[in-house]
Short mmCIF file of C-alpha atoms in Angstrom, two decimals:
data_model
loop_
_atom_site.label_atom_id
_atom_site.label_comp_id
_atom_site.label_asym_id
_atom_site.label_seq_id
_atom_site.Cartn_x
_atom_site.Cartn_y
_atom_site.Cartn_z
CA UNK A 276 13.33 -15.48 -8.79
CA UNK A 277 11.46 -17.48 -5.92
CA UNK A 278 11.72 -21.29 -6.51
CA UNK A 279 8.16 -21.62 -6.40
CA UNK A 280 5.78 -18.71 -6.97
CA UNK A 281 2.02 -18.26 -7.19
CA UNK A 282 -0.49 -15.76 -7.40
CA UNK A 283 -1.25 -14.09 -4.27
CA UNK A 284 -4.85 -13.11 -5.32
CA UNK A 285 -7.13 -12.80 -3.99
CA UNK A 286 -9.60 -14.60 -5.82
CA UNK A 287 -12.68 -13.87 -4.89
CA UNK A 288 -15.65 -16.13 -6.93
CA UNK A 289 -19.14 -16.84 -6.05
CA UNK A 290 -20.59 -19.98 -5.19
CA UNK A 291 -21.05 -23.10 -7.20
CA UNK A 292 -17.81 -21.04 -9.83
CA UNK A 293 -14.45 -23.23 -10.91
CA UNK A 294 -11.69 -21.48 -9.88
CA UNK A 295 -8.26 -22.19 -11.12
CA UNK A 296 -4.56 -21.98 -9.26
CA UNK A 297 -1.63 -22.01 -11.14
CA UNK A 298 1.80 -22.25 -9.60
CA UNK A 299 4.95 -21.89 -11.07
CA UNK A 300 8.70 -23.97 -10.05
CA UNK A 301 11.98 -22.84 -11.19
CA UNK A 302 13.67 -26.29 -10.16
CA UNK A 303 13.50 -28.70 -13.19
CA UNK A 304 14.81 -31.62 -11.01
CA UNK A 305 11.35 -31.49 -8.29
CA UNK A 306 9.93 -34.70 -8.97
CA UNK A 307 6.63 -34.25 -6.36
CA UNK A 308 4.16 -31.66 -5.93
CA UNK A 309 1.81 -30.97 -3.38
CA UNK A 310 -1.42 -28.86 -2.50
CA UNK A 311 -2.02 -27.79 0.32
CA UNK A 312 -5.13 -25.62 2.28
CA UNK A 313 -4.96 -23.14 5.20
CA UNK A 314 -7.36 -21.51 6.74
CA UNK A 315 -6.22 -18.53 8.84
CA UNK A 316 -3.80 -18.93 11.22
CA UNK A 317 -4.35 -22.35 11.44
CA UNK A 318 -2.17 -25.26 10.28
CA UNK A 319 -1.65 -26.19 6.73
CA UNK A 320 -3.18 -29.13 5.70
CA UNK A 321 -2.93 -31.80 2.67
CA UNK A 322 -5.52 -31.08 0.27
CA UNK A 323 -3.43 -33.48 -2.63
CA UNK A 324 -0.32 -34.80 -3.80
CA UNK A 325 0.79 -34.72 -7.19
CA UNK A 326 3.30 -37.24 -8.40
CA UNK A 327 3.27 -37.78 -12.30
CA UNK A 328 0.83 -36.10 -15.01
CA UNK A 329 -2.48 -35.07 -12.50
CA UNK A 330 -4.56 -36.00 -9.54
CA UNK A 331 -8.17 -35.63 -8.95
CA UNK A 332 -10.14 -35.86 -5.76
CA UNK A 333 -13.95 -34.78 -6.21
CA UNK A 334 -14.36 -31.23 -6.85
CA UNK A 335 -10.24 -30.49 -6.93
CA UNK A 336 -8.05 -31.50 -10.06
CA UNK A 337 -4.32 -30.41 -9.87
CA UNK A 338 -2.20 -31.22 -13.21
CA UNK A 339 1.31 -31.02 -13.80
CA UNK A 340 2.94 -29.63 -16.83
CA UNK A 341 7.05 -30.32 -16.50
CA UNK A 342 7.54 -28.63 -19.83
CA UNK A 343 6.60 -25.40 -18.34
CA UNK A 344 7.05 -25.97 -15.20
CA UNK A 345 4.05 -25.64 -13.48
CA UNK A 346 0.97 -26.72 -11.27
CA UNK A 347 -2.46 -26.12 -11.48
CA UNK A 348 -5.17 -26.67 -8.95
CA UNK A 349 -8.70 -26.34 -10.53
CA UNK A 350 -11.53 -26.10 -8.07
CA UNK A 351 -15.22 -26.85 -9.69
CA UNK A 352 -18.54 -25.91 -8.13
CA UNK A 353 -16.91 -23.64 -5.60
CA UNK A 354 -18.30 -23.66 -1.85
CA UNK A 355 -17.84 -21.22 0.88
CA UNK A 356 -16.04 -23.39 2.65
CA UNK A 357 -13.86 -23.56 0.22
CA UNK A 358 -12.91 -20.13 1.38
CA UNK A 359 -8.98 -20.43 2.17
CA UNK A 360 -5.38 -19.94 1.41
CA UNK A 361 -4.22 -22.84 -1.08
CA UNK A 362 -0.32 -23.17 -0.69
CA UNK A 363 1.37 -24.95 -3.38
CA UNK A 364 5.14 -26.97 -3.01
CA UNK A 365 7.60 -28.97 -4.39
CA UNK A 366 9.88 -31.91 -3.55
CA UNK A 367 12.90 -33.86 -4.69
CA UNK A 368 15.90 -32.62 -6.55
CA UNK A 369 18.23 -30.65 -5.43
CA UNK A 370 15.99 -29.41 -1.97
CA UNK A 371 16.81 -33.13 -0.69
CA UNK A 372 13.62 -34.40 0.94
CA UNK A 373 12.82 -30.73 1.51
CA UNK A 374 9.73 -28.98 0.25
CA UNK A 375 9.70 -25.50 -0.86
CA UNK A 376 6.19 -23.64 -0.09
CA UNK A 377 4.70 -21.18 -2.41
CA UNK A 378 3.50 -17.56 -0.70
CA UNK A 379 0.05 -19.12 -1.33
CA UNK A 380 -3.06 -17.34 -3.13
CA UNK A 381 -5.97 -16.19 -1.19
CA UNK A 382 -9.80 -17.64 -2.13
CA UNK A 383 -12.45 -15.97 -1.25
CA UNK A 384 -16.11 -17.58 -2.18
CA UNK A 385 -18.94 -15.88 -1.68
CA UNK A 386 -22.67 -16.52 -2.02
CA UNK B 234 -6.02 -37.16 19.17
CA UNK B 235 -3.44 -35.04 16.71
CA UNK B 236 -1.07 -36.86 14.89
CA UNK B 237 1.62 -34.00 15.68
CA UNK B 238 1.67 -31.81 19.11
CA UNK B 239 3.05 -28.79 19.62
CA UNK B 240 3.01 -27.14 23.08
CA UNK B 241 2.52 -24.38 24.05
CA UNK B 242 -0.01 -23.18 21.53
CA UNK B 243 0.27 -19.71 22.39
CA UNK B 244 3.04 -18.02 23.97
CA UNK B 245 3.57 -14.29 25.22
CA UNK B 246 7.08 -13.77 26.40
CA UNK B 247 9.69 -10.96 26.51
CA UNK B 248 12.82 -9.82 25.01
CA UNK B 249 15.57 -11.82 26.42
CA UNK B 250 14.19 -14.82 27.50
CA UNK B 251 14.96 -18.47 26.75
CA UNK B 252 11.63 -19.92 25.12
CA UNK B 253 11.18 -23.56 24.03
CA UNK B 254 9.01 -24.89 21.62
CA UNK B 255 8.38 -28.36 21.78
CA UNK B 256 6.71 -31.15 19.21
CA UNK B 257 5.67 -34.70 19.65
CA UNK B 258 4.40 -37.19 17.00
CA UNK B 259 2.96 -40.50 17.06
CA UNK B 260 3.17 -41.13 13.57
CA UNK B 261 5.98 -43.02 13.38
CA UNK B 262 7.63 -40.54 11.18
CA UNK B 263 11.32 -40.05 10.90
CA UNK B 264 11.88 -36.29 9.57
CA UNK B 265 10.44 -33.56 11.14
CA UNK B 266 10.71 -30.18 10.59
CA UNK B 267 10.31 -26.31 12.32
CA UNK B 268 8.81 -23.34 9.98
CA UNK B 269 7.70 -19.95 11.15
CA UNK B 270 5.15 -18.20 8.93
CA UNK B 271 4.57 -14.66 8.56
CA UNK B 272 2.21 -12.68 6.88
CA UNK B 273 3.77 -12.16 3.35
CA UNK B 274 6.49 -14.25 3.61
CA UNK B 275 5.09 -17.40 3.82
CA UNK B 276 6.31 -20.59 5.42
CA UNK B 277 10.26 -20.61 6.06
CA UNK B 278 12.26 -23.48 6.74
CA UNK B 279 14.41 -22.95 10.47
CA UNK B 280 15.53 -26.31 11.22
CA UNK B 281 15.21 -30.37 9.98
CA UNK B 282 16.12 -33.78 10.73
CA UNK B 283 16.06 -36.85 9.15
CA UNK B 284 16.59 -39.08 11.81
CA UNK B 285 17.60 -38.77 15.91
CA UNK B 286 21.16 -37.69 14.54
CA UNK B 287 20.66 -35.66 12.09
CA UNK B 288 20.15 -31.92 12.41
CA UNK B 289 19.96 -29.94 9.80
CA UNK B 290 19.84 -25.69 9.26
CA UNK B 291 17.09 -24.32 7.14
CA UNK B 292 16.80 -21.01 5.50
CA UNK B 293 16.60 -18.80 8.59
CA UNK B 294 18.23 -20.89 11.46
CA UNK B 295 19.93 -17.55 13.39
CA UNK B 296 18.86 -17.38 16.49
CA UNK B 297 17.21 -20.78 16.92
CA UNK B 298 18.41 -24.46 17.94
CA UNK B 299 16.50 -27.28 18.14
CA UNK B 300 17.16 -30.41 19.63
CA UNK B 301 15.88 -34.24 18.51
CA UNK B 302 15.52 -36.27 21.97
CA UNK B 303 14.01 -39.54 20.27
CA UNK B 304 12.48 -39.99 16.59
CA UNK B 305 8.63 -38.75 18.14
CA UNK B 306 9.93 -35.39 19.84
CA UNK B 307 11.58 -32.35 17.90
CA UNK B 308 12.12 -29.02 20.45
CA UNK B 309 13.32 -25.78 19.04
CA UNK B 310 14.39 -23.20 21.58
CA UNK B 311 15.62 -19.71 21.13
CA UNK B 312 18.16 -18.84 23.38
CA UNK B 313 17.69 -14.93 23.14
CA UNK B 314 14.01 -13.61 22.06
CA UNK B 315 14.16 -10.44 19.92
CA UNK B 316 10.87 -9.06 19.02
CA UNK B 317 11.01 -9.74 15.18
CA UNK B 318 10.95 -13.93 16.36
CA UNK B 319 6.98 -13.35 16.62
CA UNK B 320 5.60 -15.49 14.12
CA UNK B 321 3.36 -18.35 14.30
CA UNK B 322 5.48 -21.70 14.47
CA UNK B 323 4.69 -25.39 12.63
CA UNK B 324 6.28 -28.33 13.12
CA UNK B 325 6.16 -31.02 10.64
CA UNK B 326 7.02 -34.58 9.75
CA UNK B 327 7.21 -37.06 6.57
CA UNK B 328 7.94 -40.16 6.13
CA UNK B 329 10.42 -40.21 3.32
CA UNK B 330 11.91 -38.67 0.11
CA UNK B 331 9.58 -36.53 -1.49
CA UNK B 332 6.78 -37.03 0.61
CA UNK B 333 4.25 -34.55 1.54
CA UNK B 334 4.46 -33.04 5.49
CA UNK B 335 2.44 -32.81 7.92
CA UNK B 336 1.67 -29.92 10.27
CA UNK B 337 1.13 -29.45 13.80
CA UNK B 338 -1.73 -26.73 15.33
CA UNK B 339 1.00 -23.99 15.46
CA UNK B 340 2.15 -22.12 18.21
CA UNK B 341 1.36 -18.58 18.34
CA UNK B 342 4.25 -16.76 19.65
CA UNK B 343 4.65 -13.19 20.70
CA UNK B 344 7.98 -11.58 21.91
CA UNK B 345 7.33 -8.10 23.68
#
């Protein structure tokens, strides 16, 4: 089993839909979470961190449930630009200041 | 400018050859890291370090050594390209314990 694992997708919604991410750890010790976005071939970049319960950040709400270990990433009034790959990770534990990246699910919006 | 450099950002070489890949970063950031991606397998950790003498192997560090010359640069070279080393590269830095990274442009490399 991968230590973190998500959906590959895709997900393809149309504009102005929410559009939710879920994203499963097998490591009970990772104490931090993170989001992240990539567009193709580019780098990936910080879309949120998660530390404790949730984070929200406009139109993006990511939640953490420890019990069953997972994240979720819930995306509201979708845009095309929106139109990504969304990479989850996790930190702390045993990975020692490592993070371990998700394959990452695929969002397509559309009009 | 970008917070973290990587040079080149594209790279076409050929089997054999000694190719370095190098990283600066002016955030002030002690631990920086290499990844390659590639389609399906996501990002995969080569190399890290946690300060100028510390150098640790990742998942997939065969074939690859990297050198830290000061706490802004990170190089990773590999000594003998084979073609299955093409893959885009990131470097990336935090600045602690559980802290989120962050990535350089990439470099694009292709090994014929």
């Amino acid at each position: 089993r991968k230590e973190v694992e998500q959906d590959p997708g895709p997900f393809n919604v149309p504009e102005g839909a929410t559009v939710a991410f879920n994203c499963t750890y097998s490591n009970s010790a990772s104490q931090s979470f993170f989001w992240y976005r990539q567009d193709c071939r580019k780098e990936p970049k910080l879309l949120m961190s998660v530390y404790s319960s949730g984070n929200e950040d406009g139109r993006f709400t990511a939640q953490l449930n420890r019990a069953s270990q997972y994240i979720s990433l819930l995306i509201r009034d979708s845009k095309l630009s929106d139109s990504a790959t969304y990479l989850c990770a996790a930190a702390g534990g045993t990975s020692y200041g490592k993070l371990t990246f998700g394959q990452g699910t695929i969002l397509t919006v559309h009009p | 400018d970008a917070d973290v450099t990587q040079t080149p950002r594209n790279r076409i070489t050929k089997t054999g050859k000694r190719i370095m890949l190098e990283c600066s970063q002016t955030k002030g950031h002690d631990r920086m890291y290499w990844y390659r991606q590639d389609p399906g397998l996501g990002l995969r950790l080569i190399y890290y370090s946690f300060d100028v003498k510390d150098i640790n192997k990742g998942e997939i560090s065969d074939g690859y050594s990297v050198s830290r010359q000061a706490q802004a640069k990170f190089s990773l070279s590999l000594e003998s390209a084979i073609p299955n080393q093409t893959a885009l590269y990131f470097c990336a830095t935090s600045d602690g314990w559980e802290r989120p990274q962050h990535f350089g442009d990439g470099t694009r490399l292709s090994i014929l």
